[in-house]
Short mmCIF file of C-alpha atoms in Angstrom, two decimals:
data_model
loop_
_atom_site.label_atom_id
_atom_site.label_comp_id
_atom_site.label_asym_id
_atom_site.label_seq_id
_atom_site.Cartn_x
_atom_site.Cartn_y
_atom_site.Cartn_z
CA UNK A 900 0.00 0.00 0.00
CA UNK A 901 1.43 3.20 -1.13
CA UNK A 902 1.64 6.04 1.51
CA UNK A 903 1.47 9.44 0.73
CA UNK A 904 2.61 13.01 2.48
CA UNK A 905 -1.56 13.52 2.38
CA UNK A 906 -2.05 10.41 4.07
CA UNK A 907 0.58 10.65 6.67
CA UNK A 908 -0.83 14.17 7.34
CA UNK A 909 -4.27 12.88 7.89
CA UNK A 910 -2.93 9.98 10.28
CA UNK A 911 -0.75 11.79 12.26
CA UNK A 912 -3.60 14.11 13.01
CA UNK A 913 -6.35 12.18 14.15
CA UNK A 914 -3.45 10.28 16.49
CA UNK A 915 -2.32 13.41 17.81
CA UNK A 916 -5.96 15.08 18.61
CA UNK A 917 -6.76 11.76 20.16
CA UNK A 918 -3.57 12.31 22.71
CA UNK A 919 -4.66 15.54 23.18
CA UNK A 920 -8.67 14.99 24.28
CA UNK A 921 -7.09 11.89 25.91
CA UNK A 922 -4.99 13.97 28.19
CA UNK A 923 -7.71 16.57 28.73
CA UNK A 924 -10.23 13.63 29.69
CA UNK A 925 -7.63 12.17 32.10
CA UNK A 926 -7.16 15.70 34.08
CA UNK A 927 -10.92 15.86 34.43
CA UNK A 928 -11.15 12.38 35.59
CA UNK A 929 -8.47 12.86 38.14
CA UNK A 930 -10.00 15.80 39.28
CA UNK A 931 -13.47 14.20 39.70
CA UNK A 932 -11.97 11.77 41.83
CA UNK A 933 -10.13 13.63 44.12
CA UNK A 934 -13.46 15.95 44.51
CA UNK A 935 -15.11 12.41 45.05
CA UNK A 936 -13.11 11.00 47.66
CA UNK A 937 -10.79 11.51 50.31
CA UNK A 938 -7.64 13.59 49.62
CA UNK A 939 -5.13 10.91 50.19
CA UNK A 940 -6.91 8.79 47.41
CA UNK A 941 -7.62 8.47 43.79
CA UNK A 942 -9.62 5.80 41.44
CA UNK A 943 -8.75 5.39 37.58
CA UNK A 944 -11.90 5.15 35.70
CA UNK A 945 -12.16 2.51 32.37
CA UNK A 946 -8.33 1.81 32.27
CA UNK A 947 -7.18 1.14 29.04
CA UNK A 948 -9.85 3.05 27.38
CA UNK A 949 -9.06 5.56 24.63
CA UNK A 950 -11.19 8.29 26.03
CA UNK A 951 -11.99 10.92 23.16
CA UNK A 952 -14.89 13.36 24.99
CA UNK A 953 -16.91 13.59 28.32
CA UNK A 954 -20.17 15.02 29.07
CA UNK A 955 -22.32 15.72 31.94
CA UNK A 956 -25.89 16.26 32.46
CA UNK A 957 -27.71 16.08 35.90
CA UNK A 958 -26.42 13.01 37.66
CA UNK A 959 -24.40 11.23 35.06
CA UNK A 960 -21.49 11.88 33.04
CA UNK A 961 -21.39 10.50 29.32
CA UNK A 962 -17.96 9.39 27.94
CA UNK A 963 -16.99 8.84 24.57
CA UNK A 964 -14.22 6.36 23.20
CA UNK A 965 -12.41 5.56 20.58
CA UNK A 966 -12.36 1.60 20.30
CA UNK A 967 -14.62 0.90 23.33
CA UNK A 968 -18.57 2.48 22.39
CA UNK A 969 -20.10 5.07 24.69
CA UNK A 970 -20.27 5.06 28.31
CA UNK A 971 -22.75 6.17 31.27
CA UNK A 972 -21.15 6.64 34.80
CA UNK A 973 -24.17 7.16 37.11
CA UNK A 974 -22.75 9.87 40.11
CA UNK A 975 -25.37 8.27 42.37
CA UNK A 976 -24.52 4.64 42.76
CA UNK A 977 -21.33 4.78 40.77
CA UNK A 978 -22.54 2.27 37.39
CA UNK A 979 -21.16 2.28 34.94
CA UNK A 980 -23.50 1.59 31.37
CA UNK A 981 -21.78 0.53 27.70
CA UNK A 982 -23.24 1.45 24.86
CA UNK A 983 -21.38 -0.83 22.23
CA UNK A 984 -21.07 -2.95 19.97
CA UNK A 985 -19.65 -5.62 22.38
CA UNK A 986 -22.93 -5.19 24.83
CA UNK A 987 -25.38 -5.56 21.39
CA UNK A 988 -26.95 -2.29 21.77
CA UNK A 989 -25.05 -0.54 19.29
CA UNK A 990 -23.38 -0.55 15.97
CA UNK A 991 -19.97 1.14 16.38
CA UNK A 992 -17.33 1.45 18.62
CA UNK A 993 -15.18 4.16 17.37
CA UNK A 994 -16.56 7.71 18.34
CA UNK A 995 -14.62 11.18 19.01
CA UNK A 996 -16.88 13.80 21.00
CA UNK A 997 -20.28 13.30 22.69
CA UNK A 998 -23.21 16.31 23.83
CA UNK A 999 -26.47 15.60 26.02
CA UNK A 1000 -29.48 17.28 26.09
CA UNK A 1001 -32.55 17.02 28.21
CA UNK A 1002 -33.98 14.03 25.74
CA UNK A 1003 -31.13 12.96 23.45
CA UNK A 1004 -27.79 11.70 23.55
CA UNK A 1005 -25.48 12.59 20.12
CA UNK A 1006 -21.82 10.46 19.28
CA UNK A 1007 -19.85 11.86 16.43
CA UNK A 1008 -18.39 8.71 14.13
CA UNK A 1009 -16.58 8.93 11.38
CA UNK A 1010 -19.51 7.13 9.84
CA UNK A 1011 -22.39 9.71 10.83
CA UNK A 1012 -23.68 10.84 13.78
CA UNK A 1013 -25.75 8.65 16.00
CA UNK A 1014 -28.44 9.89 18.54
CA UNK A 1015 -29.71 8.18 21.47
CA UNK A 1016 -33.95 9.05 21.97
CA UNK A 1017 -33.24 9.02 25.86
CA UNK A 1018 -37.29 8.05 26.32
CA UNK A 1019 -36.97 4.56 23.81
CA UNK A 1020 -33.42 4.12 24.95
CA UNK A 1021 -32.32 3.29 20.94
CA UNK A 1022 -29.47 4.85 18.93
CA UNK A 1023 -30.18 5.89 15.29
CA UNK A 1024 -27.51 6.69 13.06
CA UNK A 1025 -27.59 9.59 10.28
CA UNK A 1026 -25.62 9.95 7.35
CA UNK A 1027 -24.86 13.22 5.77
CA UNK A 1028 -25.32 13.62 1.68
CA UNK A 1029 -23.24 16.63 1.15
CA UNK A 1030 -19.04 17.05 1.88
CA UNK A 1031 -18.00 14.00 -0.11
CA UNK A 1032 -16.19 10.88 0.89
CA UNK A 1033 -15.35 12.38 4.22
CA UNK A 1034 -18.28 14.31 4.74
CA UNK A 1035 -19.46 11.89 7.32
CA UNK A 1036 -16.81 12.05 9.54
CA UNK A 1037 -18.05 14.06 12.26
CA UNK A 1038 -15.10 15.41 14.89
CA UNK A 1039 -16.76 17.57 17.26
CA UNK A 1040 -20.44 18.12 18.49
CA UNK A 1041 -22.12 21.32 20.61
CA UNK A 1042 -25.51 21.79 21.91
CA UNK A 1043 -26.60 25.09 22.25
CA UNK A 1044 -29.48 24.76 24.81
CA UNK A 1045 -30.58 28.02 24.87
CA UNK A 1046 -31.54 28.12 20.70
CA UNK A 1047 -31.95 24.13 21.33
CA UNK A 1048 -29.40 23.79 18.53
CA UNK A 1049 -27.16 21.22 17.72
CA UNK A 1050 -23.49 22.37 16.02
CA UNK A 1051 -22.21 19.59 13.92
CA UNK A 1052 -18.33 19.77 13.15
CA UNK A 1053 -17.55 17.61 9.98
CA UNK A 1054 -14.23 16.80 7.92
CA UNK A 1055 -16.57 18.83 5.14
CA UNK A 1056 -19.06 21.28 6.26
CA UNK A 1057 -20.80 22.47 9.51
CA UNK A 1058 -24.55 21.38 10.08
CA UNK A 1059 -26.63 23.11 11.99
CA UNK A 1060 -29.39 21.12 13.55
CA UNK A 1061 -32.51 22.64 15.22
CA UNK A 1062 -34.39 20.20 17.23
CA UNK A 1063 -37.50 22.33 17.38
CA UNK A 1064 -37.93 21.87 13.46
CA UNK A 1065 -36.33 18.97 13.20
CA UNK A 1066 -34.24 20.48 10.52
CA UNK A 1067 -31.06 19.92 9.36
CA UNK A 1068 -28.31 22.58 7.47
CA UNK A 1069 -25.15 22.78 6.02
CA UNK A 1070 -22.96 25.13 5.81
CA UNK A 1071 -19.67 24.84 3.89
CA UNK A 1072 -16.78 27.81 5.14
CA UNK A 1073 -14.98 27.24 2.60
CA UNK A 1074 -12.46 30.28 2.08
CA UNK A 1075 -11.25 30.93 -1.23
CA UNK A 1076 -9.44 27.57 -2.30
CA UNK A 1077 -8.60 26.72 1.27
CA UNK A 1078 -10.12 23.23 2.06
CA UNK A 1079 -8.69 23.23 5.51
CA UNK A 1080 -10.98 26.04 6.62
CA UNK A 1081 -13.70 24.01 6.12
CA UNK A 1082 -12.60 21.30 7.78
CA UNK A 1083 -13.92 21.33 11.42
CA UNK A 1084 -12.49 20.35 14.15
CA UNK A 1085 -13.74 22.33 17.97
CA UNK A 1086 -16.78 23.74 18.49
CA UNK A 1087 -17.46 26.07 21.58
CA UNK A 1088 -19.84 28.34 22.73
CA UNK A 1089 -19.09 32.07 24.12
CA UNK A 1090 -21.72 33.80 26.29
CA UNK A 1091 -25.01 33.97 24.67
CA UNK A 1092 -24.03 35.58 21.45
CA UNK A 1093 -21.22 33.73 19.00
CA UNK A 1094 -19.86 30.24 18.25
CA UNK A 1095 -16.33 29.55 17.61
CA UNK A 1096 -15.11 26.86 15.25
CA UNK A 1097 -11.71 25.62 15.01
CA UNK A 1098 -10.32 24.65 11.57
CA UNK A 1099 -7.17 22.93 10.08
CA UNK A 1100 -6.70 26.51 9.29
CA UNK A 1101 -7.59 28.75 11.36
CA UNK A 1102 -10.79 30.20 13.58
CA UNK A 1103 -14.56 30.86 12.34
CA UNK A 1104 -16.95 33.10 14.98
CA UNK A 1105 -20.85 33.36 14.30
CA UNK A 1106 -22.61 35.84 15.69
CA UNK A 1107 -26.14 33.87 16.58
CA UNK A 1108 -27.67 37.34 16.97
CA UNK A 1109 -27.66 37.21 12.56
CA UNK A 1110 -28.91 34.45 10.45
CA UNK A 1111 -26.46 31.80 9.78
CA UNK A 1112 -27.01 32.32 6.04
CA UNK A 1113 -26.47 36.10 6.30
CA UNK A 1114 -21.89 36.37 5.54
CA UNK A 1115 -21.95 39.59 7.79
CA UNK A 1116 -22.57 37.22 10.38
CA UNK A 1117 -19.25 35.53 9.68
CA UNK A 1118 -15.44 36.37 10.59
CA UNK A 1119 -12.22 34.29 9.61
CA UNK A 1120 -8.92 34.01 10.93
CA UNK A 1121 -5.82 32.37 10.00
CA UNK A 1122 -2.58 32.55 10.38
CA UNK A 1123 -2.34 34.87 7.54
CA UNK A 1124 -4.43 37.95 8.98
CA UNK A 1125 -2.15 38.40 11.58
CA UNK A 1126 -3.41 36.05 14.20
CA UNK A 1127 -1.53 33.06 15.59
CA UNK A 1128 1.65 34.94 15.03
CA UNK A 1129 1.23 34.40 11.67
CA UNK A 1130 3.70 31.33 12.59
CA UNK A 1131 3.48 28.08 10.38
CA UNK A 1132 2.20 27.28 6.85
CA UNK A 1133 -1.11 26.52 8.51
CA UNK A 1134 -2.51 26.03 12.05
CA UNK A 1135 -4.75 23.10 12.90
CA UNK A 1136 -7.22 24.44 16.44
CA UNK A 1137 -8.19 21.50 17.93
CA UNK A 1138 -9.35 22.95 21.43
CA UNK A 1139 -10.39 26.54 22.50
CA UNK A 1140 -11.18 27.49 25.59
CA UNK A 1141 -12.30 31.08 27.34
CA UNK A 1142 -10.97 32.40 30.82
CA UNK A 1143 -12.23 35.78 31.74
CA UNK A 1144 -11.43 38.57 28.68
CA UNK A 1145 -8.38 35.56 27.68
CA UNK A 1146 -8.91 32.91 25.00
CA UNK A 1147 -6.96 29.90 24.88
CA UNK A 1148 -6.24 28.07 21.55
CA UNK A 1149 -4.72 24.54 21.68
CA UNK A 1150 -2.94 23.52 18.16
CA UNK A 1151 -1.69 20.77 16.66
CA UNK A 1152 2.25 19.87 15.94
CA UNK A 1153 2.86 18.53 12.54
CA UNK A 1154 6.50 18.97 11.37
CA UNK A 1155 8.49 16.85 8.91
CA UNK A 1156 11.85 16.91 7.34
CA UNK A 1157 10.22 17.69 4.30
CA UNK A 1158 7.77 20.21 5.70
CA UNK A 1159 9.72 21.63 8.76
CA UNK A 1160 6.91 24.57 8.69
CA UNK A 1161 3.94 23.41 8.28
CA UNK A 1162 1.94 23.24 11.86
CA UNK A 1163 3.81 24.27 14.56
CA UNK A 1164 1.74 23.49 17.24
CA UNK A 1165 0.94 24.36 20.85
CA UNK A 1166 -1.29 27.18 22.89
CA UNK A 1167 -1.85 30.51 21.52
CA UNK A 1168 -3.04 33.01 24.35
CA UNK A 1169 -5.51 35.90 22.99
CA UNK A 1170 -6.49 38.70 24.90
#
């Protein structure tokens, strides 16, 4: 089988955002279990398990994996519920993020996205027409509970879903001839007004205040408007996070012999 730079980059990628959410996951898992317990002791949750995303709603925290289904750690009794191929009560094992509502679960596969209906306890899986033979490879997930909206973060395309019509959007941010900026991979929400969406190439921010088809309600950056440093040939955001007036970008490292420029990875502090 012949490898190619394209290939490689694609690989080393997904391995390295994996080590990154894993490494997030275990800090919050650590932390959970010294808020649990005792000071002087510790538990390790689901060794061995590639964890990939966590959420919580009232009383339970849902974990995603990457090789091991869904899981359901109950906070009251301490159970633990798998959601897997393995246990028969679903059809893939290999997820990356994971959001809860009130009534619905939602995994992110590279194969579509799958929803649990909380009140039939069944998963459904949906595939996406549009973006191509990657355009079902979903990477990041946010519910927006105040619109009771669903941000979908595909290799090809962002979909909006809106759960009170039922209806689903795309929207490809394509920028000029720039694949990578339509490539999503982090999705986060900031105060009650704008969504930020991390590319392979830089940062898109909504403002939810416009409509989603209106481009004023739009603005780009890469590392070629003078953000980021303008370091790199590219820069891949795979995590953002916001800290009083201070947003935190995480970025991935991708340097070769042959490309000793091309992502330089690491955290980018913007004030």
């Amino acid at each position: 089988m012949k490898v190619t730079n394209s290939n490689m980059h694609l690989f080393d990628k997904v391995i390295l955002e994996k080590t990154f959410n894993l490494l997030y996951t275990f800090l919050i898992l650590i932390f959970l279990s010294f808020n649990s317990f005792a000071q002087d002791q510790s538990e390790v949750f689901l060794k061995g398990a590639s964890v990939t995303d966590i959420a919580e709603e009232e009383g339970f925290l849902w974990v995603a994996t990457y090789g091991q289904g869904i899981y359901r750690y109950s906070l009251a009794d301490g159970k633990w519920t798998n959601y897997s191929t393995k246990s028969g009560n679903l059809s893939d094992d290999l997820f990356y993020a994971i959001e809860v509502s009130k009534n619905f679960v939602w995994a992110a596969s590279v194969e579509g996205l799958y929803t649990l209906t909380k009140k039939g306890g069944r998963w459904d899986k949906r595939k996406f027409a549009q973006g191509g033979e990657f355009g079902n490879w979903i990477r990041s997930l946010k519910y927006d509970e105040k619109q009771n909206v669903l941000w979908i973060g595909r290799f090809r395309n962002i979909t909006r879903f809106d759960l009170k019509t039922r209806k689903y959007e795309d929207i490809d941010r394509t920028q000029g001839t720039d694949q990578k900026s339509n490539t999503i991979k982090s999705i986060e929400l900031d105060g009650d007004s704008l969504v930020w969406f991390g590319t392979e190439s830089g940062i898109h921010i909504y403002n939810k205040k416009k409509k989603h088809s209106d481009q004023k309600a739009w603005r780009y950056f890469s590392n070629k408007s003078k953000a980021f440093k303008e370091e790199g040939k590219t820069v891949s955001v795979s995590k953002i996070l916001f800290e009083g007036r201070n947003i935190w970008f995480g970025t991935d490292e991708f340097i070769t012999d042959e490309e000793p420029d091309f992502n330089h990875g690491g955290i980018y502090l913007f004030d």
